[in-house]
Short mmCIF file of C-alpha atoms in Angstrom, two decimals:
data_model
loop_
_atom_site.label_atom_id
_atom_site.label_comp_id
_atom_site.label_asym_id
_atom_site.label_seq_id
_atom_site.Cartn_x
_atom_site.Cartn_y
_atom_site.Cartn_z
CA MET A 1 68.09 -61.94 -86.36
CA ARG A 2 67.74 -64.42 -89.15
CA ALA A 3 70.11 -64.06 -92.09
CA ARG A 4 67.22 -64.38 -94.55
CA ASP A 5 65.46 -61.26 -93.22
CA LYS A 6 67.18 -58.87 -95.60
CA ALA A 7 64.68 -56.06 -95.10
CA ALA A 8 65.31 -55.98 -91.35
CA VAL A 9 69.08 -56.16 -91.75
CA SER A 10 69.11 -53.35 -94.31
CA ALA A 11 66.75 -51.13 -92.29
CA LEU A 12 68.63 -51.62 -89.04
CA ARG A 13 72.06 -51.05 -90.58
CA THR A 14 71.11 -47.76 -92.18
CA THR A 15 69.19 -46.61 -89.11
CA LEU A 16 72.17 -47.37 -86.86
CA ALA A 17 74.30 -45.29 -89.23
CA ALA A 18 71.76 -42.45 -89.04
CA LEU A 19 71.84 -42.62 -85.23
CA ASP A 20 75.64 -42.60 -85.33
CA ASN A 21 75.55 -39.49 -87.52
CA ALA A 22 73.07 -37.81 -85.17
CA GLU A 23 75.50 -38.37 -82.27
CA ALA A 24 78.36 -36.66 -84.09
CA VAL A 25 79.35 -33.21 -82.90
CA PRO A 26 79.78 -30.40 -85.43
CA VAL A 27 83.35 -29.67 -86.39
CA ASP A 28 84.53 -26.13 -85.78
CA GLU A 29 85.92 -25.34 -89.23
CA ALA A 30 87.31 -22.00 -88.10
CA GLY A 31 89.60 -23.83 -85.72
CA LEU A 32 90.79 -26.14 -88.48
CA ARG A 33 91.96 -23.36 -90.77
CA GLY A 34 95.31 -21.74 -90.31
CA ALA A 35 96.65 -24.25 -87.81
CA ALA A 36 100.24 -25.19 -88.44
CA LEU A 37 101.07 -28.86 -88.79
CA GLU A 38 103.35 -28.66 -85.75
CA GLN A 39 100.43 -27.48 -83.63
CA SER A 40 98.13 -30.34 -84.56
CA PRO A 41 97.31 -32.91 -81.87
CA VAL A 42 99.33 -36.10 -81.82
CA GLY A 43 98.88 -39.50 -80.23
CA ALA A 44 96.20 -42.11 -79.85
CA GLY A 45 92.78 -40.54 -79.51
CA ALA A 46 94.08 -36.98 -79.81
CA THR A 47 91.63 -36.13 -82.55
CA GLU A 48 88.64 -37.94 -81.04
CA ALA A 49 85.71 -35.77 -80.06
CA ALA A 50 83.13 -36.61 -77.45
CA ARG A 51 79.88 -37.72 -79.03
CA ARG A 52 76.46 -36.38 -78.18
CA GLU A 53 74.20 -38.58 -76.13
CA LEU A 54 70.80 -38.73 -77.77
CA SER A 55 67.67 -38.64 -75.68
CA GLU A 56 65.10 -41.36 -76.17
CA ARG A 57 62.84 -38.79 -77.86
CA ARG A 58 65.60 -37.88 -80.35
CA VAL A 59 66.29 -41.57 -81.11
CA VAL A 60 62.59 -42.08 -81.83
CA GLU A 61 62.63 -39.02 -84.12
CA VAL A 62 65.58 -40.42 -86.09
CA VAL A 63 63.95 -43.84 -86.46
CA ARG A 64 60.63 -42.26 -87.48
CA THR A 65 62.42 -40.11 -90.06
CA GLU A 66 64.16 -43.16 -91.51
CA ALA A 67 60.81 -44.99 -91.81
CA ALA A 68 59.14 -41.94 -93.37
CA GLU A 69 61.93 -41.57 -95.93
CA ARG A 70 61.48 -45.18 -96.98
CA LEU A 71 57.72 -44.82 -97.32
CA GLU A 72 58.12 -41.61 -99.33
CA ALA A 73 60.66 -43.23 -101.65
CA ALA A 74 58.38 -46.27 -102.10
CA ALA A 75 55.48 -43.98 -103.00
CA GLN A 76 57.58 -42.33 -105.70
CA LEU A 77 58.48 -45.67 -107.30
CA THR A 78 55.32 -46.08 -109.36
CA ALA A 79 56.71 -47.80 -112.45
CA PRO A 80 56.09 -51.57 -112.60
CA ALA A 81 59.83 -52.10 -113.05
CA HIS A 82 60.40 -50.67 -109.55
CA ALA A 83 57.72 -52.68 -107.76
CA ALA A 84 60.22 -54.97 -106.04
CA ARG A 85 62.28 -52.04 -104.72
CA ALA A 86 59.14 -50.27 -103.50
CA ALA A 87 58.03 -53.42 -101.68
CA GLN A 88 61.47 -53.73 -100.07
CA LEU A 89 61.32 -50.11 -98.89
CA ARG A 90 57.85 -50.65 -97.42
CA ALA A 91 59.08 -53.78 -95.63
CA GLU A 92 62.05 -51.87 -94.19
CA ALA A 93 59.72 -49.10 -92.98
CA ALA A 94 57.47 -51.71 -91.36
CA VAL A 95 60.45 -53.16 -89.47
CA LEU A 96 61.38 -49.74 -88.11
CA LEU A 97 57.80 -48.95 -87.14
CA GLN A 98 57.57 -52.29 -85.32
CA PHE A 99 60.50 -51.26 -83.17
CA LEU A 100 58.77 -47.99 -82.34
CA ASP A 101 55.59 -49.87 -81.43
CA GLY A 102 57.60 -52.10 -79.10
CA THR A 103 56.97 -55.34 -80.97
CA GLY A 104 60.48 -55.54 -82.45
CA LEU A 105 61.21 -58.47 -84.71
CA GLY A 106 59.06 -60.88 -82.73
CA ALA A 107 62.02 -63.10 -81.74
#
């Protein structure tokens, strides 16, 4: 990916973060309360939780949602002062939609 393609870099970074969040497992807060410090897990990886494995359908849903959020935000930026930001959001959405269409970044 070229360094000058800021829209693609921004879109892919935030979408990867959204996918990472979607893989996270919910924390059982009831189990966290009332535990004594001596009973807490110790050692490397003791507090790591297995992550969910997303299906291809779920990954597509997350990417589509990210693109839709950008398009919605761009539509709300109607003031001339926000034209550049709206254009950037539309470009980011286009990058994500290209990946869904299978054309990617056109290496």
